Amino acid sequence: MKINFALAAAAAFGLSAPAFAETEITWWHAMGGALGETVNQIAADFNASQDDYTITPIFKGTYEETLTAGIAAFRAGEQPNIMQVFDAGAATVIGAKGATVAVEDLMKDNGVEFDINDYIAGVRYFFADNDGKMIGMPFNSSTPIMYFNEDALAKAGVEAPATWEEFASVTAPALKEAGYVPLSQSHLPWIFTENFFSRHDIQFANNNNGYDAPATEIKVNHPAIKAHFQALVDWKDAGLFEWYGTGWGDNAAPFENGEVAMWLGSSGSFGGLLKKVDFPFSAAKLPYWEAVTTEPKQTFIGGAALFAMAGKSAEENKATAEFFRFLTSENTQYFWHQQTGYVPITEAAYDVAKKDGHYDRFPAAEVGIEQLSLEAGEFTKGYRMGFYVQIRDVMNREYGRILTGETDVDTAFEAIEAEANKLLARFAKTQG
Amino acid sequence: MKRAGFAVTWLPMLLLLPQLSIIAVFFYWPAAHAVHSSFFLQDPFGFGSTFVGLDNYTDLLGNAQYMKVAGFTVVFTLLVTFFSLAIALLLAVKADTVLRGAKTYRTLLMWVYAVAPPVAGVIGILMFDQSHGPLTEFFNSLGWEFKLGVNYNDTAFAMVVVSVWKQIPVNFIFLLSGLQSIPKSVREAALIDNRSASGRFWDVTFPLLAPTGFFLLIMNITYSLFDTFGVIDTVVKGEPGNNPMSLVYKVYVDGFRGNDLGGSSAQSVVLMVLVLALTIFQFRLVERRIHYT
């Protein structure tokens, strides 16, 4: 028996010995479907590129589910090495000091070169702290842009509008005349609120949008955005705009099947649209109100970032840093950009894409990155608000009520302001 | 009749222990935990927390939106319970009188029972889909501009229909076996006494069905309050917006999506108290009127 046991042990050791040399790390993400396949491809490429580290990507559901799973795991001491956190969860994860290791520190401590200026302007500070230190590595960075059906615009004899004034007076009536629903959009809080504030460089929350100190007051009840929503209501009544509910896909579907001529979605929707639609389409930057500003600024990035969770061994952190090195390399970023439409996060990768002629083939793929590279304003860096997921829920609810005629714009924005401020106060108390 | 019993006390205790410990670990411990965290506001990652006393509860009661959700939950529960019981009863009574092909008919009615709630929700969405749902098209042809996910009432309607549809088979199975256990002699006697079919049903059959009905009433209320979660989640696609939701779904939205652990715990405690009150009410008041044979 003893001999058998010794043999078995030797055999087991012999078999698993090579595995000991590799440091294994895990990566929890929210990229389903085709995006998930691309994520798996990147992980497989990284594993194949060297022998020291193995990364295992694990799909954990939606953004919210991934964040919740990560939090629960962290509380149980079983957190993954890398967790993907979306824009609205940024305040939660960055606010929890000690939950993550700042990406910038992680890279530098492990001998990976890092310079925040290598990243394209629009992605630098959204997941950074107020001193400009990058905490989360922007991964699937996107920004809202306006897709349009080229056939529809040609039929109506118009160009994609640059401003909302142009949309209202020229583009939309012509498209309606040509038999199309001129416009729909997905995600009102993201496109018509957060990015509305960024595009027009209006303050979104006090304390420098929550960067200097936790935000205690949301500035959403602003005349410019109220005028915008009033315009939406009027456009909807006039048949120039349609709203198909809170669901992202509900608003995208009518564009994809050719009913709607222009759709505001994510630059990250590009890859999916290429596969889905059978008409020529392109994209333009998010329109702005000339009445509000004549110098429209860059928009926020949406999407998500990768955070290195705290409480891991030096060896595993080294592996994480090496993976980030691989992930931010030009070729990986270009691959990701091509496959999905999310923007390449570094200038170098953007250059590779340009040189390769990617944007000559697909001009629409460049719109997001151009928009993110526009001039920055005082309030275009991002925003930090606690319990922001719930604040978005409140916005979604009130916006839905505005667009179904259950409430008016003034009442809705007062309600959002009041409830959001209450949530911010509650969040402040959680910090103990 | 000889009364069976244990001679020693430790043996029954021992035999009960596994069950009791499961209840303690999986029910009482989490419940106590929920009560505890409902008095705190906690950082999601567990770094900080502040004792806020009853604030989480007073916030709820003073919140018009929460009250609106509570109101919807009550209406939703009443509608789902009533319709799923009423329609199942109608089907069961009709199935009971079928002689030819009775088995096939019953099996077909029972099939739906095997459908999981989220799947039922998905089928529901397909039926009510905005652009090509058959039911949506049907309503449109009647001049009703049905818009799932846009119009509050339309979404509520779809939620009720899908939930009722999902629950009918269970009720049907119980009611049918309840009907079939009514002694034939009683029915024959009733046939002589009362010529009206509906009179016979309300005076004789219905009271004899009462024990089954009472059980189903409790089960259906619990179902409407809790098990419809999957249906609601699929109908609103995880983004409630201005659509209706139930109290249980709100616990999920605030706690799991929004990471407000304190507030969400307070909501669960409110739900626990509600269910407790409901159960006491049912057993005290309704069960007294029921005669078990």
XYZ file of C-alpha atoms in Angstrom:
725
model
C 0.000 0.000 0.000
C 2.700 2.387 1.011
C 4.563 1.869 -2.215
C 1.416 2.409 -4.220
C 0.739 5.625 -2.395
C 4.264 6.848 -2.967
C 4.001 5.993 -6.630
C 0.695 7.747 -6.981
C 2.059 10.808 -5.230
C 5.102 10.828 -7.464
C 2.946 10.455 -10.520
C 0.672 13.242 -9.415
C 3.593 15.473 -8.631
C 5.257 14.636 -11.877
C 2.127 15.522 -13.810
C 1.340 18.707 -12.024
C 4.871 19.968 -11.702
C 4.806 22.164 -14.820
C 1.607 23.756 -13.592
C 3.346 24.920 -10.414
C 5.609 27.068 -12.452
C 2.668 29.025 -13.802
C 0.886 31.635 -11.799
C -2.823 31.392 -12.334
C -5.054 34.428 -12.193
C -8.768 34.909 -12.759
C -10.666 37.643 -14.519
C -14.377 38.208 -13.900
C -16.131 40.044 -16.684
C -19.542 40.919 -18.035
C -18.880 40.423 -21.714
C -21.453 38.004 -23.074
C -22.008 36.650 -26.548
C -19.617 37.724 -29.290
C -17.819 40.055 -26.880
C -17.194 37.102 -24.565
C -15.648 35.145 -27.389
C -13.302 38.018 -28.113
C -12.395 38.209 -24.424
C -11.626 34.489 -24.435
C -9.506 34.942 -27.533
C -7.468 37.681 -25.859
C -6.942 35.484 -22.790
C -5.922 32.523 -24.925
C -3.482 34.697 -26.861
C -1.957 35.932 -23.617
C -1.599 32.399 -22.287
C 0.026 31.313 -25.499
C 2.362 34.302 -25.591
C 4.383 33.199 -22.531
C 4.807 30.296 -20.094
C 4.768 32.001 -16.725
C 1.161 33.027 -16.300
C -2.275 31.676 -17.053
C -5.351 33.838 -17.018
C -8.856 32.421 -16.831
C -11.676 34.730 -17.871
C -15.030 34.000 -16.249
C -18.300 35.468 -17.462
C -20.390 36.627 -14.490
C -23.513 38.047 -16.146
C -24.478 41.687 -16.521
C -22.337 44.571 -15.305
C -24.392 44.834 -12.137
C -24.217 41.098 -11.499
C -20.471 41.064 -12.029
C -19.971 43.913 -9.579
C -22.218 42.282 -6.989
C -20.506 38.922 -7.403
C -17.123 40.596 -7.045
C -18.192 42.445 -3.909
C -19.574 39.284 -2.334
C -16.392 37.423 -3.225
C -14.257 40.197 -1.797
C -16.150 40.094 1.483
C -15.564 36.364 1.618
C -11.863 36.775 0.757
C -12.305 34.906 -2.508
C -12.064 37.806 -4.941
C -10.765 37.328 -8.467
C -7.514 39.025 -9.486
C -9.227 41.208 -12.042
C -12.775 42.472 -11.962
C -14.556 44.425 -14.638
C -16.552 47.354 -13.258
C -18.808 49.551 -15.360
C -19.033 53.344 -15.427
C -21.905 53.667 -12.952
C -20.133 51.433 -10.445
C -16.941 53.493 -10.520
C -17.765 55.502 -7.391
C -18.516 52.323 -5.462
C -15.288 50.575 -6.291
C -13.009 53.592 -6.221
C -14.626 54.811 -3.006
C -13.818 51.525 -1.272
C -10.192 52.283 -0.416
C -8.334 49.031 -0.003
C -10.561 46.988 -2.277
C -8.353 47.458 -5.280
C -4.753 48.168 -6.157
C -4.428 51.234 -8.365
C -3.532 50.080 -11.854
C -0.850 52.737 -12.069
C 0.835 51.460 -8.875
C 0.447 47.853 -9.914
C 2.131 48.471 -13.231
C 4.981 50.554 -11.868
C 5.667 48.210 -8.930
C 5.952 45.301 -11.299
C 8.215 46.945 -13.787
C 5.648 47.607 -16.477
C 6.051 50.978 -18.107
C 3.139 53.283 -17.508
C 2.441 56.798 -18.670
C -1.103 58.075 -18.489
C -0.401 60.295 -21.477
C -0.043 57.229 -23.681
C -3.797 56.811 -23.363
C -6.170 58.738 -25.583
C -7.456 61.890 -23.934
C -11.018 60.821 -23.304
C -10.219 57.651 -21.369
C -7.511 58.916 -19.028
C -9.401 60.171 -16.029
C -12.791 58.549 -15.898
C -11.461 55.727 -13.719
C -8.746 57.818 -12.082
C -8.663 59.489 -8.688
C -8.590 63.232 -8.271
C -4.806 63.376 -8.413
C -4.971 61.905 -11.864
C -3.746 58.486 -10.803
C -5.325 55.752 -12.869
C -7.148 53.324 -10.562
C -8.980 51.139 -13.063
C -7.640 50.222 -16.476
C -10.158 51.369 -19.117
C -10.978 48.237 -21.058
C -14.113 48.323 -23.115
C -14.330 52.042 -23.548
C -17.112 53.421 -25.605
C -18.912 56.664 -26.031
C -22.322 57.484 -27.445
C -22.380 58.312 -31.139
C -25.071 58.740 -33.752
C -25.464 55.930 -36.260
C -27.404 56.617 -39.402
C -28.884 54.640 -42.231
C -27.167 55.993 -45.358
C -30.003 54.953 -47.629
C -32.507 56.780 -45.485
C -30.497 59.976 -45.427
C -29.906 59.813 -49.171
C -33.597 59.271 -49.799
C -34.456 62.267 -47.646
C -31.627 64.264 -49.199
C -30.034 65.290 -45.920
C -26.762 64.896 -44.068
C -26.305 63.734 -40.495
C -27.001 66.776 -38.308
C -24.235 68.357 -36.263
C -26.562 70.230 -33.948
C -29.963 69.581 -32.461
C -31.220 72.774 -34.063
C -30.309 71.354 -37.451
C -31.937 68.067 -36.539
C -35.197 69.747 -35.566
C -35.477 72.120 -38.507
C -33.911 70.215 -41.399
C -32.988 66.577 -40.881
C -35.912 65.193 -38.939
C -38.733 66.708 -41.029
C -37.071 65.466 -44.226
C -36.628 61.961 -42.821
C -40.209 61.907 -41.650
C -41.293 62.999 -45.108
C -39.245 60.121 -46.554
C -41.200 57.662 -44.431
C -38.820 57.028 -41.587
C -38.964 57.524 -37.863
C -36.105 60.034 -37.746
C -34.485 59.177 -34.410
C -34.362 56.799 -31.475
C -31.779 56.373 -28.752
C -30.769 53.774 -26.179
C -30.090 54.587 -22.534
C -31.422 58.030 -21.645
C -29.310 58.451 -18.485
C -26.103 57.677 -20.328
C -26.619 59.475 -23.617
C -29.057 62.247 -22.832
C -27.886 63.010 -19.319
C -24.293 62.125 -18.447
C -22.968 62.787 -21.918
C -25.277 65.738 -22.378
C -23.483 67.370 -19.461
C -20.085 66.431 -20.842
C -20.768 67.500 -24.423
C -22.005 70.894 -23.254
C -19.436 71.122 -20.447
C -21.989 71.683 -17.719
C -21.329 70.678 -14.121
C -23.107 67.421 -13.257
C -22.483 67.170 -9.512
C -20.920 69.354 -6.857
C -17.339 68.950 -5.616
C -16.069 68.926 -9.167
C -18.468 66.212 -10.297
C -17.527 64.247 -7.190
C -13.805 64.056 -7.868
C -12.592 66.459 -5.157
C -14.775 64.950 -2.469
C -17.770 62.640 -2.524
C -20.583 64.374 -4.401
C -23.424 65.445 -2.157
C -25.532 67.307 -4.696
C -26.492 66.379 -8.215
C -26.869 69.306 -10.600
C -29.197 67.517 -12.964
C -32.006 70.032 -12.576
C -30.471 72.366 -15.151
C -32.354 74.524 -17.668
C -30.321 73.245 -20.633
C -31.176 69.593 -20.091
C -34.761 70.419 -19.242
C -35.067 72.249 -22.533
C -33.610 69.188 -24.222
C -36.188 66.870 -22.707
C -38.969 69.307 -23.539
C -37.702 69.186 -27.123
C -37.801 65.372 -27.018
C -41.426 65.473 -25.919
C -42.297 67.910 -28.696
C -40.394 65.867 -31.264
C -42.121 62.740 -30.140
C -45.518 64.406 -30.526
C -44.518 65.636 -33.977
C -43.293 62.194 -35.026
C -39.649 63.272 -35.218
C -38.410 61.032 -32.396
C -39.570 57.765 -30.919
C -38.895 56.115 -27.580
C -39.356 52.360 -27.307
C -38.859 51.871 -23.586
C -35.962 51.573 -21.182
C -34.436 48.476 -22.765
C -31.315 49.075 -24.844
C -32.297 46.626 -27.563
C -35.878 47.868 -27.817
C -34.577 51.156 -29.180
C -31.854 49.618 -31.335
C -34.120 47.057 -33.040
C -36.213 49.548 -35.083
C -32.987 51.065 -36.432
C -31.598 47.656 -37.257
C -34.696 46.722 -39.203
C -34.720 49.974 -41.119
C -37.701 51.695 -39.525
C -35.679 54.341 -37.710
C -33.190 56.395 -39.724
C -30.800 57.506 -36.965
C -30.004 55.831 -33.697
C -27.906 57.040 -30.797
C -26.006 54.093 -29.424
C -22.570 53.164 -28.226
C -19.431 53.265 -30.329
C -19.123 49.702 -29.024
C -22.280 48.768 -30.926
C -20.346 49.011 -34.191
C -19.193 45.386 -34.395
C -22.663 44.059 -33.680
C -24.326 46.384 -36.188
C -21.932 45.285 -38.926
C -23.150 41.740 -38.459
C -26.831 42.592 -38.045
C -27.879 45.207 -40.555
C -28.161 44.822 -44.308
C -28.086 48.477 -45.274
C -25.063 50.773 -45.518
C -24.634 52.717 -42.311
C -22.221 55.219 -40.921
C -21.933 57.368 -37.837
C -21.494 60.952 -36.733
C -20.666 62.671 -33.484
C -23.318 63.238 -30.882
C -25.232 66.421 -31.816
C -25.179 69.410 -29.471
C -27.315 72.451 -28.857
C -25.899 75.537 -30.463
C -28.058 77.562 -28.127
C -26.111 76.120 -25.180
C -22.577 76.075 -26.524
C -20.765 76.826 -29.723
C -17.759 74.806 -28.615
C -18.959 71.294 -27.939
C -16.522 69.252 -25.874
C -15.511 65.623 -25.687
C -17.854 63.093 -24.145
C -17.381 60.683 -21.260
C -16.340 57.160 -21.880
C -18.867 54.585 -20.981
C -18.316 50.902 -20.825
C -16.128 49.458 -18.144
C -12.657 49.212 -16.667
C -10.592 46.416 -15.206
C -9.677 46.687 -11.536
C -6.916 44.707 -9.871
C -8.399 43.420 -6.636
C -6.426 43.864 -3.438
C -5.332 41.023 -1.177
C -3.432 38.987 -3.744
C 0.114 37.670 -3.570
C 2.976 39.604 -5.154
C 3.359 36.848 -7.694
C -0.265 37.055 -8.776
C -0.103 40.835 -8.907
C 2.904 40.500 -11.167
C 0.859 38.227 -13.406
C -1.968 40.774 -13.453
C 0.451 43.549 -14.374
C 1.874 41.427 -17.177
C -1.606 40.784 -18.446
C -2.343 44.511 -18.442
C 0.859 45.041 -20.387
C -0.379 42.543 -22.947
C -3.871 44.014 -22.972
C -2.714 47.556 -23.603
C -0.273 46.541 -26.312
C -1.002 47.973 -29.735
C -1.909 44.701 -31.346
C -4.284 43.515 -28.626
C -6.013 46.877 -28.548
C -6.335 46.986 -32.309
C -7.729 43.450 -32.335
C -10.271 44.357 -29.655
C -11.163 47.587 -31.472
C -11.698 45.809 -34.792
C -13.726 42.976 -33.338
C -16.008 45.004 -31.129
C -15.955 48.671 -32.035
C -14.858 49.706 -28.559
C -12.231 52.407 -28.896
C -8.531 51.524 -28.734
C -7.449 53.021 -25.425
C -3.923 54.055 -26.381
C -2.676 56.554 -28.946
C -0.296 53.915 -30.254
C -3.069 51.457 -30.976
C -5.079 54.233 -32.624
C -2.120 54.918 -34.894
C -1.851 51.253 -35.805
C -5.534 51.229 -36.744
C -5.089 54.372 -38.844
C -2.027 53.020 -40.640
C -3.760 49.744 -41.311
C -6.526 51.595 -43.115
C -9.219 50.445 -40.723
C -10.985 53.801 -40.868
C -10.831 53.985 -44.644
C -12.767 50.773 -44.710
C -15.082 51.692 -41.825
C -15.290 55.448 -41.277
C -17.938 54.869 -38.597
C -15.391 53.071 -36.427
C -13.399 56.258 -35.954
C -16.202 58.539 -34.821
C -16.107 57.449 -31.177
C -12.391 57.939 -30.808
C -12.541 61.308 -32.578
C -15.242 62.427 -30.205
C -13.203 61.284 -27.204
C -10.201 63.163 -28.560
C -12.044 66.479 -28.818
C -11.024 69.325 -26.577
C -11.616 68.647 -22.895
C -13.693 70.988 -20.798
C -13.878 71.644 -17.097
C -16.472 68.944 -16.522
C -15.664 66.359 -19.173
C -13.373 64.178 -17.074
C -16.147 62.059 -15.649
C -18.323 61.995 -12.547
C -18.332 60.169 -9.236
C -21.582 59.577 -7.473
C -22.344 56.923 -4.914
C -25.350 54.639 -5.397
C -25.268 55.846 -8.977
C -26.876 52.654 -10.254
C -29.994 53.586 -8.311
C -29.770 57.198 -9.433
C -29.825 55.904 -13.008
C -32.886 53.835 -12.121
C -34.611 56.977 -10.854
C -33.692 58.808 -14.075
C -34.952 55.953 -16.198
C -38.213 55.936 -14.320
C -38.826 59.680 -14.536
C -37.713 59.948 -18.160
C -40.083 57.129 -19.040
C -42.846 59.010 -17.320
C -42.008 62.207 -19.198
C -42.064 60.454 -22.550
C -45.337 58.654 -21.853
C -46.952 61.879 -20.733
C -47.405 60.806 -17.112
C -45.468 63.763 -15.821
C -43.977 67.008 -17.070
C -40.336 67.908 -17.427
C -40.127 70.261 -14.431
C -41.721 67.832 -11.990
C -39.611 64.956 -13.247
C -36.317 66.785 -12.859
C -37.265 68.005 -9.403
C -38.033 64.417 -8.452
C -34.727 63.156 -9.849
C -32.825 65.871 -8.033
C -34.540 65.174 -4.709
C -34.220 61.406 -4.866
C -30.668 61.440 -6.162
C -29.557 63.807 -3.397
C -31.161 61.514 -0.854
C -29.253 58.582 -2.322
C -26.007 60.542 -2.265
C -26.565 61.353 1.396
C -27.246 57.707 2.121
C -24.099 56.680 0.317
C -22.058 59.174 2.325
C -23.231 57.395 5.475
C -22.104 54.006 4.196
C -18.537 55.221 4.212
C -18.735 55.165 7.999
C -57.277 3.330 19.440
C -53.849 2.987 20.891
C -51.875 6.219 20.990
C -48.452 5.913 19.462
C -45.619 7.830 21.084
C -42.020 7.900 22.165
C -41.038 6.569 25.575
C -38.054 8.885 25.834
C -37.818 12.558 24.948
C -34.332 12.609 23.451
C -35.196 10.363 20.516
C -37.834 12.620 18.944
C -35.553 15.590 19.583
C -32.729 13.812 17.804
C -34.941 12.926 14.889
C -36.088 16.526 14.580
C -32.608 17.926 14.831
C -31.574 17.673 11.148
C -34.677 19.500 10.021
C -34.398 22.099 12.762
C -30.763 22.783 12.052
C -31.472 23.238 8.363
C -34.220 25.702 9.219
C -31.925 27.507 11.641
C -29.000 27.752 9.251
C -30.893 28.544 6.079
C -33.852 30.521 7.403
C -33.426 31.973 10.866
C -29.767 32.907 10.621
C -30.130 34.874 7.358
C -33.336 36.413 8.665
C -31.560 37.571 11.817
C -28.752 38.884 9.660
C -31.210 40.859 7.550
C -32.773 42.375 10.655
C -29.337 43.329 11.923
C -28.131 44.967 8.711
C -31.403 46.837 8.300
C -30.221 49.137 11.108
C -26.998 50.015 9.307
C -25.848 51.716 6.163
C -22.966 49.689 4.865
C -20.254 50.230 2.326
C -20.753 47.464 -0.253
C -17.205 46.202 0.151
C -17.625 46.069 3.915
C -15.089 48.757 4.813
C -17.388 51.095 6.646
C -20.829 51.077 8.163
C -22.888 53.497 10.161
C -25.596 52.659 12.630
C -28.665 54.573 11.511
C -31.321 53.131 13.821
C -34.713 53.065 12.174
C -33.751 55.430 9.358
C -33.919 52.729 6.723
C -37.501 52.004 7.733
C -38.645 55.600 7.994
C -37.056 56.283 4.601
C -39.174 53.520 3.130
C -42.420 54.642 4.668
C -41.855 58.237 3.637
C -40.947 57.247 0.092
C -43.804 57.758 -2.341
C -42.163 55.463 -4.885
C -41.897 52.605 -2.414
C -45.553 53.068 -1.546
C -46.409 52.980 -5.230
C -44.521 49.698 -5.605
C -46.316 48.348 -2.528
C -49.652 49.380 -3.981
C -48.869 47.701 -7.256
C -47.805 44.544 -5.419
C -51.150 44.355 -3.620
C -53.158 44.822 -6.812
C -50.915 42.432 -8.710
C -51.211 39.763 -5.994
C -54.999 40.063 -5.869
C -55.339 39.845 -9.643
C -52.930 36.971 -10.107
C -54.369 34.976 -7.221
C -57.953 35.547 -8.244
C -57.559 34.822 -11.931
C -55.232 31.865 -11.599
C -57.613 30.238 -9.115
C -60.799 31.134 -10.959
C -59.640 30.005 -14.376
C -58.106 26.815 -12.968
C -61.355 26.069 -11.137
C -63.367 26.545 -14.300
C -61.027 24.260 -16.230
C -61.030 21.665 -13.455
C -64.827 21.578 -13.231
C -65.057 21.174 -16.976
C -62.318 18.537 -17.061
C -64.015 16.654 -14.264
C -67.123 16.130 -16.363
C -65.274 15.033 -19.464
C -65.510 11.313 -19.997
C -64.097 10.651 -23.426
C -60.399 11.440 -23.824
C -60.223 12.741 -20.273
C -56.620 11.664 -19.764
C -55.287 13.400 -22.868
C -57.161 16.546 -22.028
C -55.796 16.605 -18.492
C -52.251 15.867 -19.564
C -52.357 18.681 -22.067
C -53.522 21.091 -19.377
C -50.810 19.942 -16.998
C -47.963 20.316 -19.428
C -47.509 24.026 -18.869
C -46.593 23.215 -15.266
C -43.171 22.066 -16.463
C -42.331 25.513 -17.812
C -39.929 27.447 -15.582
C -41.007 30.996 -14.647
C -38.251 32.791 -16.577
C -39.068 30.703 -19.631
C -42.718 31.605 -19.178
C -41.593 35.214 -19.003
C -39.648 34.845 -22.230
C -42.619 33.249 -23.970
C -44.720 36.089 -22.590
C -42.380 38.682 -24.057
C -42.456 36.932 -27.407
C -46.245 37.023 -27.349
C -46.323 40.677 -26.290
C -43.276 41.845 -28.274
C -43.461 45.491 -29.371
C -42.939 44.955 -33.066
C -43.961 41.401 -33.882
C -45.728 39.860 -30.888
C -48.890 38.022 -31.975
C -50.837 39.335 -28.992
C -49.598 42.875 -29.605
C -50.780 42.628 -33.192
C -54.098 41.270 -32.013
C -54.583 44.166 -29.588
C -53.556 46.641 -32.252
C -56.166 45.214 -34.589
C -58.724 45.923 -31.873
C -57.510 49.500 -31.733
C -55.608 49.100 -28.465
C -52.081 50.453 -28.964
C -50.390 47.941 -26.726
C -46.804 48.883 -25.807
C -44.864 46.556 -23.573
C -42.111 48.301 -21.651
C -43.355 51.759 -22.571
C -46.805 51.991 -21.062
C -47.031 51.240 -17.331
C -50.469 49.637 -17.517
C -49.710 47.575 -20.582
C -46.593 46.158 -18.951
C -48.572 45.413 -15.792
C -51.194 43.670 -17.909
C -48.559 41.477 -19.547
C -47.031 40.618 -16.159
C -50.397 39.553 -14.773
C -51.285 37.492 -17.841
C -47.956 35.649 -17.904
C -48.008 35.022 -14.144
C -51.577 33.731 -14.232
C -50.880 31.536 -17.210
C -47.864 30.061 -15.429
C -49.830 29.288 -12.268
C -53.031 27.829 -13.726
C -51.682 24.278 -14.283
C -50.630 23.841 -10.643
C -53.992 25.015 -9.420
C -55.709 22.872 -11.992
C -53.983 19.705 -10.817
C -54.900 20.318 -7.184
C -58.469 21.389 -7.881
C -59.105 18.479 -10.190
C -57.930 15.927 -7.662
C -59.947 17.795 -5.038
C -63.038 17.479 -7.207
C -62.415 13.830 -7.860
C -62.152 13.055 -4.177
C -65.712 14.266 -3.554
C -67.708 11.103 -2.907
C -70.048 10.079 -5.691
C -72.867 9.455 -3.254
C -72.825 13.061 -2.146
C -73.047 14.275 -5.706
C -75.906 11.921 -6.480
C -77.790 13.072 -3.430
C -77.281 16.654 -4.524
C -78.521 15.808 -7.979
C -81.829 14.737 -6.484
C -82.126 17.762 -4.214
C -81.132 20.471 -6.619
C -81.738 20.617 -10.334
C -79.667 23.703 -11.011
C -76.069 22.848 -11.898
C -74.708 26.113 -10.576
C -76.722 25.726 -7.369
C -75.261 22.249 -6.865
C -71.812 23.599 -7.490
C -72.002 26.473 -4.991
C -73.924 24.572 -2.284
C -72.212 21.219 -2.405
C -69.072 21.029 -4.520
C -67.531 24.342 -3.582
C -67.643 23.855 0.228
C -66.213 20.376 -0.171
C -63.393 21.852 -2.220
C -62.664 24.424 0.470
C -59.687 22.662 2.114
C -57.944 22.387 -1.259
C -58.962 25.907 -2.095
C -57.590 27.292 1.157
C -54.277 25.587 0.621
C -54.150 26.926 -2.910
C -55.075 30.417 -1.766
C -52.029 30.557 0.484
C -49.812 29.011 -2.168
C -51.042 31.456 -4.798
C -50.569 34.517 -2.648
C -47.022 33.385 -1.885
C -46.490 32.694 -5.566
C -47.722 36.128 -6.629
C -45.614 37.852 -4.002
C -42.363 35.955 -4.489
C -42.198 33.455 -7.342
C -43.249 35.933 -10.005
C -39.783 37.461 -9.694
C -38.575 35.597 -12.778
C -41.542 36.735 -14.832
C -41.112 40.364 -13.801
C -37.373 40.262 -14.437
C -37.813 38.940 -17.948
C -40.656 41.298 -18.784
C -38.706 44.406 -17.709
C -35.409 42.943 -18.985
C -33.566 43.916 -15.828
C -34.270 47.633 -16.388
C -37.506 48.538 -14.659
C -37.552 52.180 -15.815
C -41.087 53.471 -15.473
C -42.529 49.970 -15.532
C -44.238 48.392 -12.550
C -42.355 46.080 -10.221
C -43.187 44.115 -7.098
C -41.741 44.554 -3.626
C -39.528 41.513 -4.000
C -38.155 42.810 -7.255
C -37.411 46.138 -5.598
C -35.378 44.352 -2.922
C -33.318 42.877 -5.737
C -32.990 46.150 -7.618
C -31.823 48.124 -4.587
C -29.791 45.410 -2.908
C -28.199 43.399 -5.665
C -27.997 45.921 -8.463
C -27.695 49.069 -6.409
C -25.605 47.641 -3.547
C -27.693 49.423 -0.914
C -27.471 46.624 1.640
C -29.090 48.452 4.553
C -32.074 49.737 2.625
C -32.616 46.440 0.917
C -32.430 44.569 4.242
C -35.067 46.860 5.690
C -37.265 46.064 2.704
C -36.837 42.335 3.248
C -37.730 42.698 6.909
C -40.886 44.568 5.926
C -41.709 41.696 3.573
C -41.082 39.115 6.291
C -43.440 40.920 8.644
C -46.041 41.198 5.904
C -45.932 37.508 5.148
C -46.071 36.661 8.829
C -49.127 38.870 9.308
C -50.776 37.426 6.236
C -50.231 33.869 7.403
C -51.593 34.570 10.861
C -54.597 36.311 9.357
C -55.320 33.430 7.008
C -55.049 30.727 9.615
C -56.972 32.623 12.255
C -59.813 33.875 10.129
C -60.115 31.913 6.937
C -59.297 28.470 8.178
C -62.068 28.589 10.802
C -64.629 28.583 8.072
C -63.254 25.456 6.511
C -64.372 21.983 7.366
C -61.901 19.232 6.795
C -63.551 15.910 6.207
